[in-house]
Every structure is written in structure tokens, then in C-alpha cells.
Amino acid sequence: MCHVSVGHVGRAIEESGIPTVTVMVKVFEHRARELKIPRTLVVEHPMGRPLGAAGDTARQHEVLNAAFDLLGSATQNGAIAEFPGAYRPRPHDS
């Protein structure tokens, strides 16, 4: 069985000329640093919920917008940014 991490996939995509951003939960931040993933957005969310709680489309948009901002602003390989918001267990959509 072959195990491929998100970091390795991101690096392979980058090698083909397509820039990437990986969204990782904080517990895996050390792996992002070890793997030298091109761009990583670290979130204070539980495992399995890197974009936010199910149904919390407002938070999911916030995380994705932060990832796109990192894509446009990162000036060096291995850039790591932290998403400023804490996990919200319930959706806050109106």
C-alpha cells in the first residue's frame, strides 16, 4: 500500500507549474515545516474539519479566502500562515 501525504501531492502539483496552498489543522503544523510544503494555512480546528464545521459555510468561505490570500502573498517556499479564527462547533450562517 502506498501512502501519499497532502504535502507530497502539493509539491508534485507545484513542480508542474501550478501553485498550491495546503490547509492543515494546527496539530500537523510541524509536518508542514518538516515537509517544506510550498504554502500552508494552519487552522485551529479539530482533525477532519480543516475548513470548519459541517454546514458553517461562512467559516468555510473565510478559510478559503485566507488560503487564496496566502496564495497571492507568499513570497517564499515553505510559507506558513495562521488562520486567525478559532473553531466554531455550530454554523453561524444566517
mmCIF file of N, CA, C and O in Angstrom:
data_model
loop_
_atom_site.group_PDB
_atom_site.id
_atom_site.type_symbol
_atom_site.label_atom_id
_atom_site.label_comp_id
_atom_site.label_asym_id
_atom_site.label_seq_id
_atom_site.Cartn_x
_atom_site.Cartn_y
_atom_site.Cartn_z
ATOM 1 N N MET A 1 0.837 -1.171 0.000
ATOM 2 C CA MET A 1 0.000 0.000 0.000
ATOM 3 C C MET A 1 0.891 1.246 0.000
ATOM 4 O O MET A 1 1.834 1.359 0.751
ATOM 5 N N CYS A 2 0.558 2.192 -0.841
ATOM 6 C CA CYS A 2 1.332 3.418 -0.964
ATOM 7 C C CYS A 2 0.657 4.537 -0.177
ATOM 8 O O CYS A 2 -0.535 4.769 -0.318
ATOM 9 N N HIS A 3 1.408 5.207 0.671
ATOM 10 C CA HIS A 3 0.877 6.324 1.439
ATOM 11 C C HIS A 3 1.444 7.625 0.876
ATOM 12 O O HIS A 3 2.646 7.812 0.820
ATOM 13 N N VAL A 4 0.575 8.503 0.409
ATOM 14 C CA VAL A 4 0.994 9.786 -0.140
ATOM 15 C C VAL A 4 0.359 10.892 0.691
ATOM 16 O O VAL A 4 -0.849 10.920 0.874
ATOM 17 N N SER A 5 1.169 11.795 1.202
ATOM 18 C CA SER A 5 0.638 12.883 2.020
ATOM 19 C C SER A 5 0.218 14.052 1.144
ATOM 20 O O SER A 5 0.651 14.203 -0.001
ATOM 21 N N VAL A 6 -0.607 14.902 1.718
ATOM 22 C CA VAL A 6 -1.050 16.107 1.031
ATOM 23 C C VAL A 6 0.152 16.947 0.627
ATOM 24 O O VAL A 6 0.181 17.533 -0.447
ATOM 25 N N GLY A 7 1.158 16.995 1.486
ATOM 26 C CA GLY A 7 2.355 17.765 1.182
ATOM 27 C C GLY A 7 3.073 17.280 -0.059
ATOM 28 O O GLY A 7 3.519 18.076 -0.886
ATOM 29 N N HIS A 8 3.183 15.971 -0.210
ATOM 30 C CA HIS A 8 3.841 15.408 -1.397
ATOM 31 C C HIS A 8 3.026 15.698 -2.647
ATOM 32 O O HIS A 8 3.584 16.013 -3.696
ATOM 33 N N VAL A 9 1.718 15.605 -2.555
ATOM 34 C CA VAL A 9 0.851 15.901 -3.699
ATOM 35 C C VAL A 9 0.990 17.375 -4.080
ATOM 36 O O VAL A 9 1.129 17.711 -5.262
ATOM 37 N N GLY A 10 0.966 18.267 -3.071
ATOM 38 C CA GLY A 10 1.132 19.691 -3.343
ATOM 39 C C GLY A 10 2.444 19.993 -4.035
ATOM 40 O O GLY A 10 2.498 20.763 -4.995
ATOM 41 N N ARG A 11 3.512 19.369 -3.569
ATOM 42 C CA ARG A 11 4.822 19.587 -4.177
ATOM 43 C C ARG A 11 4.835 19.105 -5.632
ATOM 44 O O ARG A 11 5.368 19.775 -6.513
ATOM 45 N N ALA A 12 4.214 17.963 -5.915
ATOM 46 C CA ALA A 12 4.158 17.435 -7.285
ATOM 47 C C ALA A 12 3.361 18.378 -8.189
ATOM 48 O O ALA A 12 3.744 18.622 -9.342
ATOM 49 N N ILE A 13 2.271 18.909 -7.676
ATOM 50 C CA ILE A 13 1.470 19.854 -8.466
ATOM 51 C C ILE A 13 2.270 21.122 -8.727
ATOM 52 O O ILE A 13 2.262 21.665 -9.840
ATOM 53 N N GLU A 14 2.995 21.595 -7.708
ATOM 54 C CA GLU A 14 3.842 22.775 -7.860
ATOM 55 C C GLU A 14 4.905 22.551 -8.936
ATOM 56 O O GLU A 14 5.198 23.450 -9.713
ATOM 57 N N GLU A 15 5.477 21.356 -8.978
ATOM 58 C CA GLU A 15 6.520 21.052 -9.968
ATOM 59 C C GLU A 15 5.993 21.135 -11.390
ATOM 60 O O GLU A 15 6.752 21.387 -12.311
ATOM 61 N N SER A 16 4.668 20.967 -11.554
ATOM 62 C CA SER A 16 4.088 21.074 -12.900
ATOM 63 C C SER A 16 3.703 22.517 -13.222
ATOM 64 O O SER A 16 3.131 22.790 -14.264
ATOM 65 N N GLY A 17 3.996 23.451 -12.299
ATOM 66 C CA GLY A 17 3.770 24.861 -12.564
ATOM 67 C C GLY A 17 2.485 25.438 -11.995
ATOM 68 O O GLY A 17 2.148 26.583 -12.260
ATOM 69 N N ILE A 18 1.766 24.663 -11.204
ATOM 70 C CA ILE A 18 0.511 25.133 -10.612
ATOM 71 C C ILE A 18 0.747 25.421 -9.133
ATOM 72 O O ILE A 18 1.093 24.523 -8.371
ATOM 73 N N PRO A 19 0.554 26.677 -8.702
ATOM 74 C CA PRO A 19 0.759 26.996 -7.286
ATOM 75 C C PRO A 19 -0.321 26.371 -6.410
ATOM 76 O O PRO A 19 -1.470 26.234 -6.835
ATOM 77 N N THR A 20 0.047 26.003 -5.188
ATOM 78 C CA THR A 20 -0.886 25.340 -4.276
ATOM 79 C C THR A 20 -0.835 25.969 -2.890
ATOM 80 O O THR A 20 0.145 26.612 -2.519
ATOM 81 N N VAL A 21 -1.914 25.762 -2.136
ATOM 82 C CA VAL A 21 -1.984 26.087 -0.712
ATOM 83 C C VAL A 21 -2.583 24.870 -0.027
ATOM 84 O O VAL A 21 -3.600 24.337 -0.476
ATOM 85 N N THR A 22 -1.970 24.431 1.042
ATOM 86 C CA THR A 22 -2.484 23.324 1.830
ATOM 87 C C THR A 22 -3.073 23.891 3.118
ATOM 88 O O THR A 22 -2.436 24.695 3.786
ATOM 89 N N VAL A 23 -4.301 23.477 3.441
ATOM 90 C CA VAL A 23 -4.930 23.882 4.698
ATOM 91 C C VAL A 23 -4.767 22.722 5.667
ATOM 92 O O VAL A 23 -5.208 21.605 5.383
ATOM 93 N N MET A 24 -4.091 22.976 6.800
ATOM 94 C CA MET A 24 -3.815 21.930 7.782
ATOM 95 C C MET A 24 -4.283 22.352 9.163
ATOM 96 O O MET A 24 -4.157 23.528 9.515
ATOM 97 N N VAL A 25 -4.750 21.385 9.930
ATOM 98 C CA VAL A 25 -5.088 21.676 11.317
ATOM 99 C C VAL A 25 -3.781 21.848 12.103
ATOM 100 O O VAL A 25 -2.742 21.294 11.741
ATOM 101 N N LYS A 26 -3.839 22.644 13.146
ATOM 102 C CA LYS A 26 -2.659 23.044 13.926
ATOM 103 C C LYS A 26 -1.816 21.860 14.396
ATOM 104 O O LYS A 26 -0.589 21.940 14.424
ATOM 105 N N VAL A 27 -2.459 20.762 14.742
ATOM 106 C CA VAL A 27 -1.728 19.600 15.258
ATOM 107 C C VAL A 27 -0.699 19.074 14.248
ATOM 108 O O VAL A 27 0.272 18.442 14.631
ATOM 109 N N PHE A 28 -0.876 19.394 12.946
ATOM 110 C CA PHE A 28 0.052 18.926 11.917
ATOM 111 C C PHE A 28 0.995 20.016 11.413
ATOM 112 O O PHE A 28 1.709 19.813 10.429
ATOM 113 N N GLU A 29 1.034 21.151 12.089
ATOM 114 C CA GLU A 29 1.895 22.242 11.634
ATOM 115 C C GLU A 29 3.357 21.799 11.541
ATOM 116 O O GLU A 29 4.075 22.164 10.607
ATOM 117 N N HIS A 30 3.802 20.992 12.491
ATOM 118 C CA HIS A 30 5.188 20.521 12.459
ATOM 119 C C HIS A 30 5.481 19.722 11.187
ATOM 120 O O HIS A 30 6.579 19.783 10.654
ATOM 121 N N ARG A 31 4.479 19.010 10.679
ATOM 122 C CA ARG A 31 4.676 18.232 9.445
ATOM 123 C C ARG A 31 4.833 19.164 8.247
ATOM 124 O O ARG A 31 5.635 18.895 7.360
ATOM 125 N N ALA A 32 4.071 20.247 8.247
ATOM 126 C CA ALA A 32 4.206 21.224 7.163
ATOM 127 C C ALA A 32 5.625 21.779 7.133
ATOM 128 O O ALA A 32 6.218 21.941 6.065
ATOM 129 N N ARG A 33 6.169 22.043 8.313
ATOM 130 C CA ARG A 33 7.540 22.568 8.392
ATOM 131 C C ARG A 33 8.564 21.512 7.955
ATOM 132 O O ARG A 33 9.498 21.811 7.216
ATOM 133 N N GLU A 34 8.364 20.271 8.410
ATOM 134 C CA GLU A 34 9.298 19.193 8.061
ATOM 135 C C GLU A 34 9.290 18.905 6.556
ATOM 136 O O GLU A 34 10.328 18.675 5.959
ATOM 137 N N LEU A 35 8.093 18.901 5.966
ATOM 138 C CA LEU A 35 7.952 18.571 4.546
ATOM 139 C C LEU A 35 8.246 19.752 3.633
ATOM 140 O O LEU A 35 8.333 19.584 2.426
ATOM 141 N N LYS A 36 8.375 20.948 4.226
ATOM 142 C CA LYS A 36 8.604 22.164 3.440
ATOM 143 C C LYS A 36 7.534 22.312 2.346
ATOM 144 O O LYS A 36 7.849 22.543 1.177
ATOM 145 N N ILE A 37 6.297 22.157 2.773
ATOM 146 C CA ILE A 37 5.174 22.325 1.853
ATOM 147 C C ILE A 37 5.221 23.760 1.334
ATOM 148 O O ILE A 37 5.479 24.690 2.104
ATOM 149 N N PRO A 38 4.978 23.982 0.036
ATOM 150 C CA PRO A 38 5.135 25.316 -0.543
ATOM 151 C C PRO A 38 4.384 26.425 0.210
ATOM 152 O O PRO A 38 4.966 27.449 0.538
ATOM 153 N N ARG A 39 3.117 26.256 0.491
ATOM 154 C CA ARG A 39 2.318 27.240 1.224
ATOM 155 C C ARG A 39 1.327 26.492 2.099
ATOM 156 O O ARG A 39 0.624 25.620 1.610
ATOM 157 N N THR A 40 1.260 26.864 3.372
ATOM 158 C CA THR A 40 0.353 26.177 4.296
ATOM 159 C C THR A 40 -0.423 27.200 5.115
ATOM 160 O O THR A 40 0.157 28.121 5.678
ATOM 161 N N LEU A 41 -1.723 26.998 5.187
ATOM 162 C CA LEU A 41 -2.581 27.769 6.082
ATOM 163 C C LEU A 41 -2.929 26.848 7.238
ATOM 164 O O LEU A 41 -3.508 25.782 7.052
ATOM 165 N N VAL A 42 -2.536 27.256 8.451
ATOM 166 C CA VAL A 42 -2.767 26.457 9.652
ATOM 167 C C VAL A 42 -4.023 26.988 10.347
ATOM 168 O O VAL A 42 -4.156 28.198 10.554
ATOM 169 N N VAL A 43 -4.936 26.078 10.685
ATOM 170 C CA VAL A 43 -6.189 26.461 11.340
ATOM 171 C C VAL A 43 -6.305 25.787 12.701
ATOM 172 O O VAL A 43 -5.820 24.680 12.897
ATOM 173 N N GLU A 44 -6.932 26.480 13.643
ATOM 174 C CA GLU A 44 -7.184 25.940 14.991
ATOM 175 C C GLU A 44 -8.507 25.186 14.979
ATOM 176 O O GLU A 44 -9.452 25.564 15.682
ATOM 177 N N HIS A 45 -8.572 24.159 14.164
ATOM 178 C CA HIS A 45 -9.775 23.339 14.030
ATOM 179 C C HIS A 45 -9.427 21.899 14.395
ATOM 180 O O HIS A 45 -8.267 21.509 14.319
ATOM 181 N N PRO A 46 -10.423 21.087 14.730
ATOM 182 C CA PRO A 46 -10.140 19.677 15.021
ATOM 183 C C PRO A 46 -9.825 18.903 13.734
ATOM 184 O O PRO A 46 -10.169 19.345 12.629
ATOM 185 N N MET A 47 -9.156 17.775 13.909
ATOM 186 C CA MET A 47 -8.859 16.926 12.758
ATOM 187 C C MET A 47 -10.147 16.580 12.024
ATOM 188 O O MET A 47 -11.182 16.350 12.644
ATOM 189 N N GLY A 48 -10.057 16.573 10.714
ATOM 190 C CA GLY A 48 -11.204 16.247 9.877
ATOM 191 C C GLY A 48 -12.078 17.441 9.549
ATOM 192 O O GLY A 48 -13.023 17.326 8.776
ATOM 193 N N ARG A 49 -11.765 18.600 10.110
ATOM 194 C CA ARG A 49 -12.574 19.806 9.871
ATOM 195 C C ARG A 49 -11.684 21.012 9.520
ATOM 196 O O ARG A 49 -11.832 22.078 10.096
ATOM 197 N N PRO A 50 -10.751 20.875 8.581
ATOM 198 C CA PRO A 50 -9.846 21.980 8.303
ATOM 199 C C PRO A 50 -10.541 23.237 7.793
ATOM 200 O O PRO A 50 -10.059 24.337 8.009
ATOM 201 N N LEU A 51 -11.692 23.087 7.152
ATOM 202 C CA LEU A 51 -12.400 24.273 6.660
ATOM 203 C C LEU A 51 -13.454 24.774 7.632
ATOM 204 O O LEU A 51 -14.036 25.829 7.423
ATOM 205 N N GLY A 52 -13.747 24.013 8.676
ATOM 206 C CA GLY A 52 -14.751 24.415 9.641
ATOM 207 C C GLY A 52 -15.813 23.347 9.814
ATOM 208 O O GLY A 52 -15.760 22.275 9.199
ATOM 209 N N ALA A 53 -16.798 23.656 10.641
ATOM 210 C CA ALA A 53 -17.871 22.700 10.939
ATOM 211 C C ALA A 53 -18.753 22.465 9.715
ATOM 212 O O ALA A 53 -18.915 23.349 8.870
ATOM 213 N N ALA A 54 -19.309 21.284 9.643
ATOM 214 C CA ALA A 54 -20.261 20.968 8.573
ATOM 215 C C ALA A 54 -21.411 21.964 8.632
ATOM 216 O O ALA A 54 -21.951 22.241 9.700
ATOM 217 N N GLY A 55 -21.742 22.533 7.504
ATOM 218 C CA GLY A 55 -22.837 23.484 7.437
ATOM 219 C C GLY A 55 -22.447 24.919 7.739
ATOM 220 O O GLY A 55 -23.249 25.824 7.542
ATOM 221 N N ASP A 56 -21.224 25.161 8.205
ATOM 222 C CA ASP A 56 -20.788 26.518 8.521
ATOM 223 C C ASP A 56 -20.138 27.129 7.281
ATOM 224 O O ASP A 56 -18.925 27.310 7.197
ATOM 225 N N THR A 57 -20.976 27.461 6.304
ATOM 226 C CA THR A 57 -20.450 27.961 5.039
ATOM 227 C C THR A 57 -19.739 29.310 5.194
ATOM 228 O O THR A 57 -18.804 29.599 4.448
ATOM 229 N N ALA A 58 -20.165 30.110 6.172
ATOM 230 C CA ALA A 58 -19.487 31.387 6.391
ATOM 231 C C ALA A 58 -18.030 31.145 6.781
ATOM 232 O O ALA A 58 -17.119 31.773 6.226
ATOM 233 N N ARG A 59 -17.775 30.221 7.716
ATOM 234 C CA ARG A 59 -16.394 29.916 8.134
ATOM 235 C C ARG A 59 -15.630 29.276 6.975
ATOM 236 O O ARG A 59 -14.461 29.592 6.740
ATOM 237 N N GLN A 60 -16.262 28.379 6.243
ATOM 238 C CA GLN A 60 -15.593 27.728 5.121
ATOM 239 C C GLN A 60 -15.131 28.759 4.095
ATOM 240 O O GLN A 60 -14.005 28.683 3.598
ATOM 241 N N HIS A 61 -15.961 29.758 3.834
ATOM 242 C CA HIS A 61 -15.560 30.837 2.916
ATOM 243 C C HIS A 61 -14.409 31.650 3.493
ATOM 244 O O HIS A 61 -13.494 32.035 2.764
ATOM 245 N N GLU A 62 -14.437 31.911 4.806
ATOM 246 C CA GLU A 62 -13.357 32.651 5.447
ATOM 247 C C GLU A 62 -12.026 31.911 5.309
ATOM 248 O O GLU A 62 -10.992 32.518 4.995
ATOM 249 N N VAL A 63 -12.040 30.603 5.544
ATOM 250 C CA VAL A 63 -10.813 29.807 5.437
ATOM 251 C C VAL A 63 -10.317 29.788 3.990
ATOM 252 O O VAL A 63 -9.127 29.987 3.726
ATOM 253 N N LEU A 64 -11.221 29.573 3.054
ATOM 254 C CA LEU A 64 -10.815 29.552 1.642
ATOM 255 C C LEU A 64 -10.279 30.910 1.197
ATOM 256 O O LEU A 64 -9.276 30.977 0.472
ATOM 257 N N ASN A 65 -10.914 31.996 1.627
ATOM 258 C CA ASN A 65 -10.405 33.323 1.279
ATOM 259 C C ASN A 65 -9.019 33.549 1.856
ATOM 260 O O ASN A 65 -8.147 34.127 1.196
ATOM 261 N N ALA A 66 -8.778 33.087 3.086
ATOM 262 C CA ALA A 66 -7.452 33.205 3.691
ATOM 263 C C ALA A 66 -6.428 32.386 2.905
ATOM 264 O O ALA A 66 -5.284 32.816 2.725
ATOM 265 N N ALA A 67 -6.840 31.221 2.426
ATOM 266 C CA ALA A 67 -5.939 30.388 1.617
ATOM 267 C C ALA A 67 -5.600 31.086 0.298
ATOM 268 O O ALA A 67 -4.436 31.105 -0.123
ATOM 269 N N PHE A 68 -6.598 31.687 -0.344
ATOM 270 C CA PHE A 68 -6.335 32.422 -1.587
ATOM 271 C C PHE A 68 -5.450 33.641 -1.325
ATOM 272 O O PHE A 68 -4.581 33.964 -2.141
ATOM 273 N N ASP A 69 -5.652 34.313 -0.196
ATOM 274 C CA ASP A 69 -4.784 35.446 0.160
ATOM 275 C C ASP A 69 -3.343 34.980 0.309
ATOM 276 O O ASP A 69 -2.415 35.648 -0.161
ATOM 277 N N LEU A 70 -3.141 33.837 0.960
ATOM 278 C CA LEU A 70 -1.787 33.294 1.123
ATOM 279 C C LEU A 70 -1.193 32.946 -0.239
ATOM 280 O O LEU A 70 -0.014 33.199 -0.483
ATOM 281 N N LEU A 71 -1.999 32.410 -1.113
ATOM 282 C CA LEU A 71 -1.527 32.063 -2.453
ATOM 283 C C LEU A 71 -0.969 33.297 -3.162
ATOM 284 O O LEU A 71 0.053 33.234 -3.832
ATOM 285 N N GLY A 72 -1.638 34.432 -2.975
ATOM 286 C CA GLY A 72 -1.201 35.654 -3.638
ATOM 287 C C GLY A 72 -0.095 36.418 -2.918
ATOM 288 O O GLY A 72 0.609 37.207 -3.537
ATOM 289 N N SER A 73 0.066 36.177 -1.621
ATOM 290 C CA SER A 73 1.020 36.983 -0.856
ATOM 291 C C SER A 73 2.315 36.270 -0.478
ATOM 292 O O SER A 73 3.287 36.941 -0.127
ATOM 293 N N ALA A 74 2.347 34.963 -0.516
ATOM 294 C CA ALA A 74 3.550 34.228 -0.093
ATOM 295 C C ALA A 74 4.710 34.549 -1.025
ATOM 296 O O ALA A 74 4.565 34.486 -2.242
ATOM 297 N N THR A 75 5.831 34.906 -0.441
ATOM 298 C CA THR A 75 6.996 35.287 -1.238
ATOM 299 C C THR A 75 8.102 34.241 -1.227
ATOM 300 O O THR A 75 9.091 34.385 -1.932
ATOM 301 N N GLN A 76 7.937 33.197 -0.401
ATOM 302 C CA GLN A 76 8.982 32.181 -0.343
ATOM 303 C C GLN A 76 8.375 30.794 -0.169
ATOM 304 O O GLN A 76 7.280 30.642 0.355
ATOM 305 N N ASN A 77 9.108 29.802 -0.629
ATOM 306 C CA ASN A 77 8.691 28.411 -0.468
ATOM 307 C C ASN A 77 8.690 28.075 1.017
ATOM 308 O O ASN A 77 9.546 28.512 1.770
ATOM 309 N N GLY A 78 7.693 27.334 1.452
ATOM 310 C CA GLY A 78 7.600 26.950 2.847
ATOM 311 C C GLY A 78 6.844 27.947 3.702
ATOM 312 O O GLY A 78 6.870 27.862 4.928
ATOM 313 N N ALA A 79 6.157 28.909 3.077
ATOM 314 C CA ALA A 79 5.412 29.930 3.823
ATOM 315 C C ALA A 79 4.279 29.282 4.631
ATOM 316 O O ALA A 79 3.539 28.448 4.121
ATOM 317 N N ILE A 80 4.181 29.689 5.889
ATOM 318 C CA ILE A 80 3.120 29.178 6.764
ATOM 319 C C ILE A 80 2.415 30.379 7.379
ATOM 320 O O ILE A 80 3.055 31.267 7.948
ATOM 321 N N ALA A 81 1.086 30.396 7.242
ATOM 322 C CA ALA A 81 0.275 31.450 7.839
ATOM 323 C C ALA A 81 -0.743 30.801 8.762
ATOM 324 O O ALA A 81 -1.167 29.668 8.530
ATOM 325 N N GLU A 82 -1.134 31.530 9.803
ATOM 326 C CA GLU A 82 -2.136 31.016 10.729
ATOM 327 C C GLU A 82 -3.457 31.728 10.509
ATOM 328 O O GLU A 82 -3.499 32.957 10.451
ATOM 329 N N PHE A 83 -4.524 30.942 10.387
ATOM 330 C CA PHE A 83 -5.867 31.490 10.279
ATOM 331 C C PHE A 83 -6.232 32.066 11.643
ATOM 332 O O PHE A 83 -6.063 31.399 12.667
ATOM 333 N N PRO A 84 -6.760 33.292 11.691
ATOM 334 C CA PRO A 84 -6.963 33.949 12.983
ATOM 335 C C PRO A 84 -8.145 33.443 13.820
ATOM 336 O O PRO A 84 -8.177 33.663 15.022
ATOM 337 N N GLY A 85 -9.106 32.777 13.238
ATOM 338 C CA GLY A 85 -10.297 32.392 13.996
ATOM 339 C C GLY A 85 -10.212 31.012 14.618
ATOM 340 O O GLY A 85 -9.616 30.093 14.065
ATOM 341 N N ALA A 86 -10.831 30.885 15.797
ATOM 342 C CA ALA A 86 -10.915 29.581 16.459
ATOM 343 C C ALA A 86 -12.089 28.790 15.873
ATOM 344 O O ALA A 86 -12.991 29.361 15.267
ATOM 345 N N TYR A 87 -12.069 27.512 16.084
ATOM 346 C CA TYR A 87 -13.119 26.630 15.568
ATOM 347 C C TYR A 87 -14.470 26.992 16.175
ATOM 348 O O TYR A 87 -14.573 27.280 17.380
ATOM 349 N N ARG A 88 -15.488 26.976 15.335
ATOM 350 C CA ARG A 88 -16.864 27.197 15.791
ATOM 351 C C ARG A 88 -17.614 25.885 15.582
ATOM 352 O O ARG A 88 -17.777 25.445 14.448
ATOM 353 N N PRO A 89 -18.087 25.238 16.645
ATOM 354 C CA PRO A 89 -18.727 23.930 16.501
ATOM 355 C C PRO A 89 -20.107 23.980 15.844
ATOM 356 O O PRO A 89 -20.597 22.968 15.374
ATOM 357 N N ARG A 90 -20.723 25.159 15.813
ATOM 358 C CA ARG A 90 -22.046 25.265 15.198
ATOM 359 C C ARG A 90 -21.988 26.323 14.089
ATOM 360 O O ARG A 90 -21.319 27.334 14.227
ATOM 361 N N PRO A 91 -22.732 26.101 13.012
ATOM 362 C CA PRO A 91 -22.758 27.085 11.927
ATOM 363 C C PRO A 91 -23.275 28.436 12.410
ATOM 364 O O PRO A 91 -24.143 28.516 13.268
ATOM 365 N N HIS A 92 -22.718 29.499 11.849
ATOM 366 C CA HIS A 92 -23.141 30.855 12.170
ATOM 367 C C HIS A 92 -23.773 31.535 10.973
ATOM 368 O O HIS A 92 -23.809 32.762 10.887
ATOM 369 N N ASP A 93 -24.225 30.756 9.993
ATOM 370 C CA ASP A 93 -24.875 31.336 8.828
ATOM 371 C C ASP A 93 -26.230 31.891 9.216
ATOM 372 O O ASP A 93 -26.882 31.411 10.132
ATOM 373 N N SER A 94 -26.658 32.896 8.495
ATOM 374 C CA SER A 94 -27.997 33.420 8.760
ATOM 375 C C SER A 94 -28.972 32.955 7.720
ATOM 376 O O SER A 94 -28.657 32.400 6.748
#
